[in-house]
PDB file of C-alpha atoms and ligand atoms in Angstrom:
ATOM      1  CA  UNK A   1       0.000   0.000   0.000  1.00  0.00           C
ATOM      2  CA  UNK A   2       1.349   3.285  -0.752  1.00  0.00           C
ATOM      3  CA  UNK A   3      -0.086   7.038   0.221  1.00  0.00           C
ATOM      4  CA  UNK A   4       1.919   8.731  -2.357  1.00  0.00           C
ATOM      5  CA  UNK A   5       0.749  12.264  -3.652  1.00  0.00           C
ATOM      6  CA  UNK A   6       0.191  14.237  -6.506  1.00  0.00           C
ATOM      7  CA  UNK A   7       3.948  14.510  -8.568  1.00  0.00           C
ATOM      8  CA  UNK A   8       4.928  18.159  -9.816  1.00  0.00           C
ATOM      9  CA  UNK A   9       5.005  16.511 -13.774  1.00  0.00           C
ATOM     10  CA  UNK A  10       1.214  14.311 -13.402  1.00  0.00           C
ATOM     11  CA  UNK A  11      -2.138  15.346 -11.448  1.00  0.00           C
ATOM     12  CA  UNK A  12      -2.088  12.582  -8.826  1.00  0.00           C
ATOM     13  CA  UNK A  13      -5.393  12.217  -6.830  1.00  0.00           C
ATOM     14  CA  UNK A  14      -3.613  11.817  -3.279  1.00  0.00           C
ATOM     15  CA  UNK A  15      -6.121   8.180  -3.145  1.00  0.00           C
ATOM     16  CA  UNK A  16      -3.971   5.672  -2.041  1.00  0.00           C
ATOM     17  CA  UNK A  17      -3.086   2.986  -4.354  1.00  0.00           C
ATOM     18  CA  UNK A  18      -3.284  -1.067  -3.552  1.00  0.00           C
ATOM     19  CA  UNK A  19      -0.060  -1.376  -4.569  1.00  0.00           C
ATOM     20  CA  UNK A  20       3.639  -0.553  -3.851  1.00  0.00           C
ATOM     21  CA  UNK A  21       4.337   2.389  -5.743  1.00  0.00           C
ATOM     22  CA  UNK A  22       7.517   4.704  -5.928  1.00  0.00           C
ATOM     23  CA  UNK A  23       8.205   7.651  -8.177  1.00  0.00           C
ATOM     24  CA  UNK A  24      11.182   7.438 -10.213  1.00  0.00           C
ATOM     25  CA  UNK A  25      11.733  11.253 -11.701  1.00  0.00           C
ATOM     26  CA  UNK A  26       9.959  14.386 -11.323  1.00  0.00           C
ATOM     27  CA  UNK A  27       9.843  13.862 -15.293  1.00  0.00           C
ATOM     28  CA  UNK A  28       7.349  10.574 -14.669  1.00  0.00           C
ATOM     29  CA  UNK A  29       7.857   6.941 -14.181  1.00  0.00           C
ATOM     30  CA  UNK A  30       6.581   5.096 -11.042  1.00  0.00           C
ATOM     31  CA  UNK A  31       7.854   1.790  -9.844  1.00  0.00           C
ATOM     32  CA  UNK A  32       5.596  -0.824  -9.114  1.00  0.00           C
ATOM     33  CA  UNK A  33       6.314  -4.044  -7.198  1.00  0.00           C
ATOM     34  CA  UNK A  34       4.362  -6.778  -5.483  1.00  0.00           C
ATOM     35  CA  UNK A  35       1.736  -7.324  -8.590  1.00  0.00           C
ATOM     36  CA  UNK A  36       1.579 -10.525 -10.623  1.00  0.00           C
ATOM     37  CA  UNK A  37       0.543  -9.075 -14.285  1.00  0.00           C
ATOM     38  CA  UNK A  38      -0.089 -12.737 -15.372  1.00  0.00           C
ATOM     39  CA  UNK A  39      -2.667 -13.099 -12.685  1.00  0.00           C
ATOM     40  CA  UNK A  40      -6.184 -11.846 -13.470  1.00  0.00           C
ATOM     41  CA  UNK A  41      -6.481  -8.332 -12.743  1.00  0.00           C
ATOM     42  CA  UNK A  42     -10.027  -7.065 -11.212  1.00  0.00           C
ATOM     43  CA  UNK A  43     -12.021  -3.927 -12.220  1.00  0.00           C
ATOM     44  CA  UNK A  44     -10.577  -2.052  -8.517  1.00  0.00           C
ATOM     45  CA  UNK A  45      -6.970  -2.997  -9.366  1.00  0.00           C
ATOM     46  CA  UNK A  46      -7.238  -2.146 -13.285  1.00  0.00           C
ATOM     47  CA  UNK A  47      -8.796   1.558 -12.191  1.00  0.00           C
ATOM     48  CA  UNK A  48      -5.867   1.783  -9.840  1.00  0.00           C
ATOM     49  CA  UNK A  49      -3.296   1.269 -12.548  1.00  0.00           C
ATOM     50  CA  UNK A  50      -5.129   3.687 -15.010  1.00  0.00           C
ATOM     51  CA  UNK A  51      -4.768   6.134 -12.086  1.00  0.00           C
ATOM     52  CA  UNK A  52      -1.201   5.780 -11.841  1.00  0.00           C
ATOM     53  CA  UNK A  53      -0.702   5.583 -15.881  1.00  0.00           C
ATOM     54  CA  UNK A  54      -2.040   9.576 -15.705  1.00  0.00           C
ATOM     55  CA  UNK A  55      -0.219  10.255 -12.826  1.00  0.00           C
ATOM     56  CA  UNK A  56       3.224   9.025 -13.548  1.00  0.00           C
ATOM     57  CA  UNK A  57       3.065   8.573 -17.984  1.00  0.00           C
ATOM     58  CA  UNK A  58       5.258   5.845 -17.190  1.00  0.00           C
ATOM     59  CA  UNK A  59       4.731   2.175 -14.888  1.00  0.00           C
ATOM     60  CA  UNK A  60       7.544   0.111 -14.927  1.00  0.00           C
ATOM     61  CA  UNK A  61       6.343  -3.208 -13.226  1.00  0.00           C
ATOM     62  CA  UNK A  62       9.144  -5.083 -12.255  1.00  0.00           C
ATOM     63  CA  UNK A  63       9.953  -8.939 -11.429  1.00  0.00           C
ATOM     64  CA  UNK A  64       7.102  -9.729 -14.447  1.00  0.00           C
ATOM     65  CA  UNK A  65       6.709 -12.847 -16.606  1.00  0.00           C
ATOM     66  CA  UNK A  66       4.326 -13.461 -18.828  1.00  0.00           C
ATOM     67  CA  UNK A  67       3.790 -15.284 -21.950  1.00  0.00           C
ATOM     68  CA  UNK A  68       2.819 -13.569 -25.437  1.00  0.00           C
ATOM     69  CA  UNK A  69      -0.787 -14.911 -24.739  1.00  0.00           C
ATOM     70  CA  UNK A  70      -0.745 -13.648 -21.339  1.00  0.00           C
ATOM     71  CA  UNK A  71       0.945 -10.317 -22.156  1.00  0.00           C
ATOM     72  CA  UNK A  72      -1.876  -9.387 -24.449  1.00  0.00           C
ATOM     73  CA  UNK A  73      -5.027 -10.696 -22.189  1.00  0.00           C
ATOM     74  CA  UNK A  74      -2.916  -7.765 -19.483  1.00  0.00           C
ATOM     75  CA  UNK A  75      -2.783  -5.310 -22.200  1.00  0.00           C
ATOM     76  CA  UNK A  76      -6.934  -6.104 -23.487  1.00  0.00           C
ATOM     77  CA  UNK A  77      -7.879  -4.933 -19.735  1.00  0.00           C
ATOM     78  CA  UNK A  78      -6.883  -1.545 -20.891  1.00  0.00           C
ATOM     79  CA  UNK A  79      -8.366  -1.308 -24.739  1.00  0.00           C
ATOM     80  CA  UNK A  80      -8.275  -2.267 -27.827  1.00  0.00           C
ATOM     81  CA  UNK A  81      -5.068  -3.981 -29.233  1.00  0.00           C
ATOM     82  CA  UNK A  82      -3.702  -2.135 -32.402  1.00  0.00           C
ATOM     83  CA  UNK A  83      -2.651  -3.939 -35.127  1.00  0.00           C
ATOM     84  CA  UNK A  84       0.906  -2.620 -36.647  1.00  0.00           C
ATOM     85  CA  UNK A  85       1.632  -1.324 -39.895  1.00  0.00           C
ATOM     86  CA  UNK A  86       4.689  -2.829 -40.303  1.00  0.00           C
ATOM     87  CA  UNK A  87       5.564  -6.068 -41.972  1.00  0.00           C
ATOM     88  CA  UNK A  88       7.718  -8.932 -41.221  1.00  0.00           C
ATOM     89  CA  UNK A  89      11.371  -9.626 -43.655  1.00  0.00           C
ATOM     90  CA  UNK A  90       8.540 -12.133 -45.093  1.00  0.00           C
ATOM     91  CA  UNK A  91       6.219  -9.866 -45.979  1.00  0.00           C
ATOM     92  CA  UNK A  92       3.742 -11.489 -43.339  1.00  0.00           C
ATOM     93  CA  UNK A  93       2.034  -8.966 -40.964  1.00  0.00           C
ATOM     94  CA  UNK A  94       3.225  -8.677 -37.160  1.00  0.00           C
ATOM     95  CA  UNK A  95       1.502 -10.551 -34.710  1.00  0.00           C
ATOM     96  CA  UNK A  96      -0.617  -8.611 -32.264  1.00  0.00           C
ATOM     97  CA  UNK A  97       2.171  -8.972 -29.532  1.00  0.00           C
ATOM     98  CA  UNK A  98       5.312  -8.204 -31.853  1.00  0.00           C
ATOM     99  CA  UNK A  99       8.746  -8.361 -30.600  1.00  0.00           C
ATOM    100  CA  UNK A 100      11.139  -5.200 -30.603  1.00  0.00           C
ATOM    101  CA  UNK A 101      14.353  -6.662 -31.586  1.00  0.00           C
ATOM    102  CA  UNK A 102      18.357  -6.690 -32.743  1.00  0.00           C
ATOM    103  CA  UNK A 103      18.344 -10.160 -33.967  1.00  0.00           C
ATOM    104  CA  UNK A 104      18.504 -10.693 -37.431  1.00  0.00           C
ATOM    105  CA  UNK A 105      16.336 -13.371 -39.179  1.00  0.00           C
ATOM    106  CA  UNK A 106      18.906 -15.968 -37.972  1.00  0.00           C
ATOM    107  CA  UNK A 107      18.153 -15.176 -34.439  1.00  0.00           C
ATOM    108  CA  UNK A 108      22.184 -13.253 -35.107  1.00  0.00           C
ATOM    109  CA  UNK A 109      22.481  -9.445 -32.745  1.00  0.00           C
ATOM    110  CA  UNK A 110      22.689  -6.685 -35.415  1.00  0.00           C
ATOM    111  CA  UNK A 111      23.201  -3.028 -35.142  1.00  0.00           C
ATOM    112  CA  UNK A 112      20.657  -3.062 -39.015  1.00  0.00           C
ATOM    113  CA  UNK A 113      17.684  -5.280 -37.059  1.00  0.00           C
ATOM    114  CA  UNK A 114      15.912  -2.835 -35.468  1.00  0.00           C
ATOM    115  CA  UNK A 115      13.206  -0.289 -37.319  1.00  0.00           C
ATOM    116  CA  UNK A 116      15.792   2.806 -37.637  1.00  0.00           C
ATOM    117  CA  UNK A 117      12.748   5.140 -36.402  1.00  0.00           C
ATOM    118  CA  UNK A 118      13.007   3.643 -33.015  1.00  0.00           C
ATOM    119  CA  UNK A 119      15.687   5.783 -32.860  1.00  0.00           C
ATOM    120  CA  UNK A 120      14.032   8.550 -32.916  1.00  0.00           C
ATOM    121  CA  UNK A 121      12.111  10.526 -30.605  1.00  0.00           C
ATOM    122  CA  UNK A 122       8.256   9.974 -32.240  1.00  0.00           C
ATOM    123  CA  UNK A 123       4.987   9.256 -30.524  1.00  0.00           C
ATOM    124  CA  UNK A 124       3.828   6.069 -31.522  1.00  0.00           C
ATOM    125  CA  UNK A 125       1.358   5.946 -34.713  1.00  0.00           C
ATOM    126  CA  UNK A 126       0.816   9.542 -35.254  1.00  0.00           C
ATOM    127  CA  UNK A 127       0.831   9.092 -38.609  1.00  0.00           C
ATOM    128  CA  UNK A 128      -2.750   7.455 -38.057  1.00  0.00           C
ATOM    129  CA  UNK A 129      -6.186   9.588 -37.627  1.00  0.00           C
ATOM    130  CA  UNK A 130      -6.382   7.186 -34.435  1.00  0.00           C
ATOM    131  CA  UNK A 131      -3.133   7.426 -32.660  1.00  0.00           C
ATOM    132  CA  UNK A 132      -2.156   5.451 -29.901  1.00  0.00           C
ATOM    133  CA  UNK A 133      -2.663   5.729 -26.467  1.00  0.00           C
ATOM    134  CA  UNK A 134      -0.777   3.401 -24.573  1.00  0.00           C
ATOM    135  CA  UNK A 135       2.445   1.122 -25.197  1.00  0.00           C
ATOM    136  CA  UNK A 136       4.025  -1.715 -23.988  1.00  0.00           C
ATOM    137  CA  UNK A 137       7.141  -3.465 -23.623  1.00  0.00           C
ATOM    138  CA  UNK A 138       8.347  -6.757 -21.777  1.00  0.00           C
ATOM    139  CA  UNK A 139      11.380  -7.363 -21.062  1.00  0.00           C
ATOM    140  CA  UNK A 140      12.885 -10.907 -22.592  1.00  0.00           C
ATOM    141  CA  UNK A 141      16.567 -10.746 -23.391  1.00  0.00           C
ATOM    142  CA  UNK A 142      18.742  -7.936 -22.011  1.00  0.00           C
ATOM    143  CA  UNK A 143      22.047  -6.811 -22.699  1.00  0.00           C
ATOM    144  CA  UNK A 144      24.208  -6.292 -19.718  1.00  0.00           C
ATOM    145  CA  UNK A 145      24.091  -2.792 -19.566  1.00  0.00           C
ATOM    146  CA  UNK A 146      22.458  -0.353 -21.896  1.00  0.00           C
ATOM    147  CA  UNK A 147      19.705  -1.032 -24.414  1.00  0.00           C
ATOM    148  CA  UNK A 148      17.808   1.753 -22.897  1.00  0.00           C
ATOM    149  CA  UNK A 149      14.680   3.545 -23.562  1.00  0.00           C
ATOM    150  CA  UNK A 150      14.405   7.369 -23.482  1.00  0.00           C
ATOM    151  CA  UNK A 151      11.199   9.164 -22.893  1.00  0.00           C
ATOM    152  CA  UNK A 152      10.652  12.924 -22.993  1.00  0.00           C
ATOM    153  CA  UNK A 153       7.589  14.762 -21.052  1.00  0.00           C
ATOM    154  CA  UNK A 154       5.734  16.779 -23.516  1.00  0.00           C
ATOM    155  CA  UNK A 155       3.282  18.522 -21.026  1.00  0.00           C
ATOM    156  CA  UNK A 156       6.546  19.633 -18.817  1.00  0.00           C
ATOM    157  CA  UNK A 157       7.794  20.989 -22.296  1.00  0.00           C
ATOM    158  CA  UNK A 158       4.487  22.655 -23.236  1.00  0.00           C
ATOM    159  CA  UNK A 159       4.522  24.367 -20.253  1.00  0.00           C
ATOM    160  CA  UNK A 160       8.017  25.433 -19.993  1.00  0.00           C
ATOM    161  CA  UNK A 161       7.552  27.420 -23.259  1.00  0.00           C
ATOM    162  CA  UNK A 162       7.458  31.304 -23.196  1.00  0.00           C
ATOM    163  CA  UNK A 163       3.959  32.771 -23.389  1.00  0.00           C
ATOM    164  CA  UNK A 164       4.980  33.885 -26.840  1.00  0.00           C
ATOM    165  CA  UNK A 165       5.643  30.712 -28.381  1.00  0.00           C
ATOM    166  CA  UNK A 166       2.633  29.326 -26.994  1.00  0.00           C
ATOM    167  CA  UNK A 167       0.805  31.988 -28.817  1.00  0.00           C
ATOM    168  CA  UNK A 168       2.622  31.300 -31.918  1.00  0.00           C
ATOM    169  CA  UNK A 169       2.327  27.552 -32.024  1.00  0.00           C
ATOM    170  CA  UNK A 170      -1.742  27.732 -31.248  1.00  0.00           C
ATOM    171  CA  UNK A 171      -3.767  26.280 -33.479  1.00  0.00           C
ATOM    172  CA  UNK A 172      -0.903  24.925 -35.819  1.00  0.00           C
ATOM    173  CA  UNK A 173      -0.789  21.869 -37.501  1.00  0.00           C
ATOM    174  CA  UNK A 174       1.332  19.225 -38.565  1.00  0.00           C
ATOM    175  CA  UNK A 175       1.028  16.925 -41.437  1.00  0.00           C
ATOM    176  CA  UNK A 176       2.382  12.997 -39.931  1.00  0.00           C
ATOM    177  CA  UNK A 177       3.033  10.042 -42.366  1.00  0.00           C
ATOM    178  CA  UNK A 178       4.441   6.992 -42.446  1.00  0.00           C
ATOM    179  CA  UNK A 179       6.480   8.283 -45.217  1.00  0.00           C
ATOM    180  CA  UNK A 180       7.765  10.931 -43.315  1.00  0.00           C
ATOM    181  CA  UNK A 181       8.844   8.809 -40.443  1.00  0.00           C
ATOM    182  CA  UNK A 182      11.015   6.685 -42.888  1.00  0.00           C
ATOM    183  CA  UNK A 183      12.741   9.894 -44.860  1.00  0.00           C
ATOM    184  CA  UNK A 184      13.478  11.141 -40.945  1.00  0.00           C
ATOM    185  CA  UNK A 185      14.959   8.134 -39.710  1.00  0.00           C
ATOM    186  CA  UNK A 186      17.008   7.958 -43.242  1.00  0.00           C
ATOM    187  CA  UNK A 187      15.262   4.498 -43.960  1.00  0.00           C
ATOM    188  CA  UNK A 188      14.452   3.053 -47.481  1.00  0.00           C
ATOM    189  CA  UNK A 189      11.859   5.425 -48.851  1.00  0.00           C
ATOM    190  CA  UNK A 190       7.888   4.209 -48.704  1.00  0.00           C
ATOM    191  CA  UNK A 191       6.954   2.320 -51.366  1.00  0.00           C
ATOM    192  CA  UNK A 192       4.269   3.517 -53.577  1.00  0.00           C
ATOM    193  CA  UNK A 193       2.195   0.982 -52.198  1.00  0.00           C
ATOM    194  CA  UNK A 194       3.074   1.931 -48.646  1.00  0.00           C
ATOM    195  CA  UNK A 195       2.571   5.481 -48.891  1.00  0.00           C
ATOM    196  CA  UNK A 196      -0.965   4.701 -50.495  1.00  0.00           C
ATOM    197  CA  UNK A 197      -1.800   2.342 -47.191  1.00  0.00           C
ATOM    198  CA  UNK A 198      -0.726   5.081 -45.318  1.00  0.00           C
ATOM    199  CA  UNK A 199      -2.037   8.348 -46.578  1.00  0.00           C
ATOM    200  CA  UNK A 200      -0.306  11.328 -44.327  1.00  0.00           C
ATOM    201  CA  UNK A 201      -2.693  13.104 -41.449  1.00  0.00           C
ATOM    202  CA  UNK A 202      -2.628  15.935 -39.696  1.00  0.00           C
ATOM    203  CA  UNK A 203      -2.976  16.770 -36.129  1.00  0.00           C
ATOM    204  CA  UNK A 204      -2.385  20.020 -33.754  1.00  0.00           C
ATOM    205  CA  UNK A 205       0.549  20.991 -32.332  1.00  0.00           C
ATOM    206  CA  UNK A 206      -0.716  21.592 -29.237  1.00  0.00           C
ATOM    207  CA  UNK A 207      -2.474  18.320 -28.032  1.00  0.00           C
ATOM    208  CA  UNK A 208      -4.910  18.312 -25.098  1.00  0.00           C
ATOM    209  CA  UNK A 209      -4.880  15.309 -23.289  1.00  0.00           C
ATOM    210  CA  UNK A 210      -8.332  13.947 -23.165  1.00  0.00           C
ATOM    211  CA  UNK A 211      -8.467  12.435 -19.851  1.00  0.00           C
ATOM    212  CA  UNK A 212      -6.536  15.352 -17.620  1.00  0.00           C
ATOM    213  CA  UNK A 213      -6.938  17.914 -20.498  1.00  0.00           C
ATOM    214  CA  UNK A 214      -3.133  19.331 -20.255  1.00  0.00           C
ATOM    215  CA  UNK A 215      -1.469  20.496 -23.270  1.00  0.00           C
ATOM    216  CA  UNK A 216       1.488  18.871 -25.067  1.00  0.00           C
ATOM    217  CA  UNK A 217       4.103  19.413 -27.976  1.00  0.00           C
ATOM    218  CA  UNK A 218       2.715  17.075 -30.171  1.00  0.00           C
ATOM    219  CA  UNK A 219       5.143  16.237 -32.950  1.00  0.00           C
ATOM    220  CA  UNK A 220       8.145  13.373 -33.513  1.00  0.00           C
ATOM    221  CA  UNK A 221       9.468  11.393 -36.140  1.00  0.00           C
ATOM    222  CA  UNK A 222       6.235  11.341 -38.021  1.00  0.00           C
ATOM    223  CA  UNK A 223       5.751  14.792 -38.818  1.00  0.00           C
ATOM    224  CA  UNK A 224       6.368  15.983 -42.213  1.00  0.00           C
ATOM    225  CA  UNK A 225       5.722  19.975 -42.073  1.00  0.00           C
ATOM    226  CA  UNK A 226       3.322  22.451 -40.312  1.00  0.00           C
ATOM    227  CA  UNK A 227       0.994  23.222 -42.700  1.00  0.00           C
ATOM    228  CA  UNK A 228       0.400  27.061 -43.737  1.00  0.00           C
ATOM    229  CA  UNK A 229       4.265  27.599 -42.909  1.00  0.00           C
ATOM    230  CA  UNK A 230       7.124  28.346 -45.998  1.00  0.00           C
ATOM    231  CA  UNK A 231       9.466  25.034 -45.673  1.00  0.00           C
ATOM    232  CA  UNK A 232      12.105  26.757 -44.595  1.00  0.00           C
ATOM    233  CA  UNK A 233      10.256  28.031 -41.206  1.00  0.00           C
ATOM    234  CA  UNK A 234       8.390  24.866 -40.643  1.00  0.00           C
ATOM    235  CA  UNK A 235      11.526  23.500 -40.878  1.00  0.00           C
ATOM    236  CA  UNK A 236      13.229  25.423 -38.084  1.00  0.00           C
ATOM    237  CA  UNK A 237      10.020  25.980 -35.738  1.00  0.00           C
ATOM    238  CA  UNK A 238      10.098  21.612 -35.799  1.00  0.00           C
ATOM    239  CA  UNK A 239      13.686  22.053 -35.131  1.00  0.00           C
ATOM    240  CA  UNK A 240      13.649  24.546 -32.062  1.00  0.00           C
ATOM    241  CA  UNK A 241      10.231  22.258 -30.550  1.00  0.00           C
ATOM    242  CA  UNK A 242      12.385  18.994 -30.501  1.00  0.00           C
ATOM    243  CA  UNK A 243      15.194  20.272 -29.124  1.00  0.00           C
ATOM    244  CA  UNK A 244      13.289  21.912 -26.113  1.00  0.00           C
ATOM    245  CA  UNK A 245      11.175  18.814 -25.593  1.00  0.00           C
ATOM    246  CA  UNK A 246      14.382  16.313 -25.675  1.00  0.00           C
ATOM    247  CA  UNK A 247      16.401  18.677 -22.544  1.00  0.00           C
ATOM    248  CA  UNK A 248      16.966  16.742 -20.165  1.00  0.00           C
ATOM    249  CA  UNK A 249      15.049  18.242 -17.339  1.00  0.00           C
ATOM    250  CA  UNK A 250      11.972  16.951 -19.494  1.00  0.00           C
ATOM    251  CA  UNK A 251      13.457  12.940 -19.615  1.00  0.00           C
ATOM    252  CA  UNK A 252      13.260  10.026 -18.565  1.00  0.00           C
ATOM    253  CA  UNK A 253      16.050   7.162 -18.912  1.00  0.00           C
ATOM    254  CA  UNK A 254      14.804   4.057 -18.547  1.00  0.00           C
ATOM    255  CA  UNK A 255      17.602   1.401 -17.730  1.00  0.00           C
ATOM    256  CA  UNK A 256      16.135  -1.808 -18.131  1.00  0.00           C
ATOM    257  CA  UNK A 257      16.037  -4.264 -15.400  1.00  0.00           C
ATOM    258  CA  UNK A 258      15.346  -8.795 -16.140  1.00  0.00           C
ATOM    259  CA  UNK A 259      11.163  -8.928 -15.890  1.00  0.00           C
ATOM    260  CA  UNK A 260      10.656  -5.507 -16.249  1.00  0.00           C
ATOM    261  CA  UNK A 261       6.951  -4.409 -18.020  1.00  0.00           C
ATOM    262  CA  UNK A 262       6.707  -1.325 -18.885  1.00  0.00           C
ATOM    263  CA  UNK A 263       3.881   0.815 -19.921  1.00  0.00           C
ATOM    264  CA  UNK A 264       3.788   4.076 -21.344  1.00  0.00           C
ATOM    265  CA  UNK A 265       1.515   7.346 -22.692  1.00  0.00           C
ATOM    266  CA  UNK A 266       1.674   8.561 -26.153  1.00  0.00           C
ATOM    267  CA  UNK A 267      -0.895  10.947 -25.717  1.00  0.00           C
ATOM    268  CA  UNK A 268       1.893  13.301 -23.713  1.00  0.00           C
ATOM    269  CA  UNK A 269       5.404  11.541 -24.182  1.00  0.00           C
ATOM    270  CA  UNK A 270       7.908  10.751 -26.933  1.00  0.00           C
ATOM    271  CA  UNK A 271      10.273   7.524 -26.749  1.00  0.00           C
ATOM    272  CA  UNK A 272      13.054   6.196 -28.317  1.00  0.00           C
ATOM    273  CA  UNK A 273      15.449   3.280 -28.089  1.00  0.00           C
ATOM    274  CA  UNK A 274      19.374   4.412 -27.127  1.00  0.00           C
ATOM    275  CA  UNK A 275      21.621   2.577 -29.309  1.00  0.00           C
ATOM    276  CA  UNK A 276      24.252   2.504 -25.905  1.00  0.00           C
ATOM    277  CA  UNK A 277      24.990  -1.124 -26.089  1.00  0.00           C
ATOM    278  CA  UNK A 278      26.797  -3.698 -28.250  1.00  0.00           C
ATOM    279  CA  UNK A 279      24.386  -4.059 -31.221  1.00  0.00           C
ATOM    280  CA  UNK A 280      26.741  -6.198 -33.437  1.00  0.00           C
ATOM    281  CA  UNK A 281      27.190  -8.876 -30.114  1.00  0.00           C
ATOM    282  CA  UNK A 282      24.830  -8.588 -27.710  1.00  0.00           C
ATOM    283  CA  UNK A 283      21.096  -9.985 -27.540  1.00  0.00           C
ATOM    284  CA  UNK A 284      17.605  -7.110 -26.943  1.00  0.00           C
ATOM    285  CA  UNK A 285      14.059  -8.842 -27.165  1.00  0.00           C
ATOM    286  CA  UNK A 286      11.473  -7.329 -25.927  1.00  0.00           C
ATOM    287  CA  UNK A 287       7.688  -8.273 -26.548  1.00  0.00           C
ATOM    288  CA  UNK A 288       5.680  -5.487 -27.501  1.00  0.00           C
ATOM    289  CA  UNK A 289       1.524  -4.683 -27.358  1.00  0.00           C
ATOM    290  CA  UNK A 290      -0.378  -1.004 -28.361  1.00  0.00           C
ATOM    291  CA  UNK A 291      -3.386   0.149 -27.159  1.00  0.00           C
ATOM    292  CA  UNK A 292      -5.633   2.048 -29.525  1.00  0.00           C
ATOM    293  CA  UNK A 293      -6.377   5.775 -28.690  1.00  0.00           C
ATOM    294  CA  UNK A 294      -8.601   8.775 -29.477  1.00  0.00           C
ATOM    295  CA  UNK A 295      -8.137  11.629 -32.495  1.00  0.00           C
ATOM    296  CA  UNK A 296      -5.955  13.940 -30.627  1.00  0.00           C
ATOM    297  CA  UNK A 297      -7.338  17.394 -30.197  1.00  0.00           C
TER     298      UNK A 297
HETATM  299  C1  SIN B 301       9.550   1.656 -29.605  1.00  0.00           C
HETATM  300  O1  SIN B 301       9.891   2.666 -30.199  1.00  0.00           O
HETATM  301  O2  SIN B 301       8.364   1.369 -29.454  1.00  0.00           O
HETATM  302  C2  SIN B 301      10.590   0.720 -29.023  1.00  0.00           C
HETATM  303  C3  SIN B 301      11.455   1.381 -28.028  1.00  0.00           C
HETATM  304  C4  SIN B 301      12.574   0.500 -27.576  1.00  0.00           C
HETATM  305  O3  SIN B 301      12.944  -0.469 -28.259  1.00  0.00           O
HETATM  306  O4  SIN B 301      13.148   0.785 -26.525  1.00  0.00           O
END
């Protein structure tokens, strides 16, 4: 049982939770210990762990376990399950729990295995009209040390901007696409058939986040321009945004521990994977789930 109160980056409700719960940063990310995520998880318990999700952005259950089956009957207690876009070396689709990866077809570590936009600080799927709203990762095989995952705190970002550029980035909008992502990342261009599956969107700049209605910097990877801008200024106003947002007073390390689940918010974070670790020798698997969200306003 833990009384712990509202954190300066989330809008805690002071209830205690029915768990063991410890903050990790002012940035976000709570520890939690004592729960079995393969067990079945009751309505009270599930409420509790949405509560912390909008308090802390970022639960990192530790000591977990679970199977691909049972890591996606966890993740179906808090939505729908979001297919991805991406496709196997086959050509086959993923499977609904996918694994994030260094190994090679042969099961070899490679620094080329992983999708190069992982790299990249990007909100996951915002190059969808339905973004997503939560992620998840298990942890399977770890390297020693590194292999880490980086998130940054939009809303802390948002509201560390000067009243000006508030005023100036109100009511802009940015144009996302899958294509985008992959000329960002310097990956092989979309094919035509790609880019035709995956039509670009756009979305504000300014999200509101529809269950504590804070405002974010909502761009990444994904984003192609700001529309109604010359090039050259979209260009540099996309520029100047990411570079605030990834500061470090607005991140959040996460150094991955054996059994650690982790769960995360799109709707006011970017992530990326930290290439600190011997990609060419050493082994990363995690098992991976999304949860489908809302059109971001
Ligand atoms: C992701 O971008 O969803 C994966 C992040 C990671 O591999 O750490």
């Amino acid at each position: 049982m833990s009384d712990v109160q509202a954190a300066p980056h989330g809008r805690g409700t002071g209830i205690p939770y029915p768990f063991d719960i410890r903050p990790l940063t002012d940035t976000g990310g709570a520890e939690i210990t004592g729960l079995d995520l393969a067990a079945p998880l009751d309505d009270g318990m599930r409420d509790a762990i949405m509560r912390a999700f909008l308090e802390f952005h970022i639960l990192v259950f530790r000591g977990q376990s679970l199977t691909k089956d049972q890591q996606a009957v966890f993740s179906k207690n808090f939505g729908e399950l979001e297919h991805h876009v991406g496709r196997l070396p086959d050509g086959s689709p993923y499977p609904i729990v996918h694994t994030v990866t260094n190994l090679d077809e042969d099961g070899k570590p490679t620094p080329g295995a992983v999708a190069l936009g992982n790299y990249f600080f990007h909100t996951d799927k915002s190059y969808h009209d339905i973004p997503s709203l939560m992620t998840m990762l298990h942890a399977i095989e770890l390297p020693p040390s590194g292999g880490d995952t980086q998130f940054a705190n939009t809303q802390m970002a948002y509201d560390a901007l000067s009243p000006e550029m508030k005023a100036r980035i109100s009511g802009l909008k940015a144009e996302h696409s899958w294509e985008a992502s992959r000329r960002n990342s310097g990956a092989p261009p979309a094919t035509e058939e790609q880019k035709r599956e995956r039509p670009p969107v756009v979305h504000p700049i300014v999200r509101t986040h529809p269950d504590t209605g804070r405002k974010s910097i909502y761009l990444g990877n994904h984003v192609s321009h700001i529309l109604g801008l010359p090039a050259a200024e979209s260009d540099a106003l996309i520029a100047q945004l990411m570079e605030h947002v990834g500061q470090p007073q607005f991140t959040y390390t996460h150094q991955w521990r054996d059994g650690d689940y982790v769960m995360w918010d799109n709707r006011c974070l970017l992530h990326r994977a930290l290439r600190n670790y011997e990609m060419a020798t050493q082994r990363r698997v995690l098992h991976r789930t999304v949860i489908i969200g809302t059109a971001p306003y």
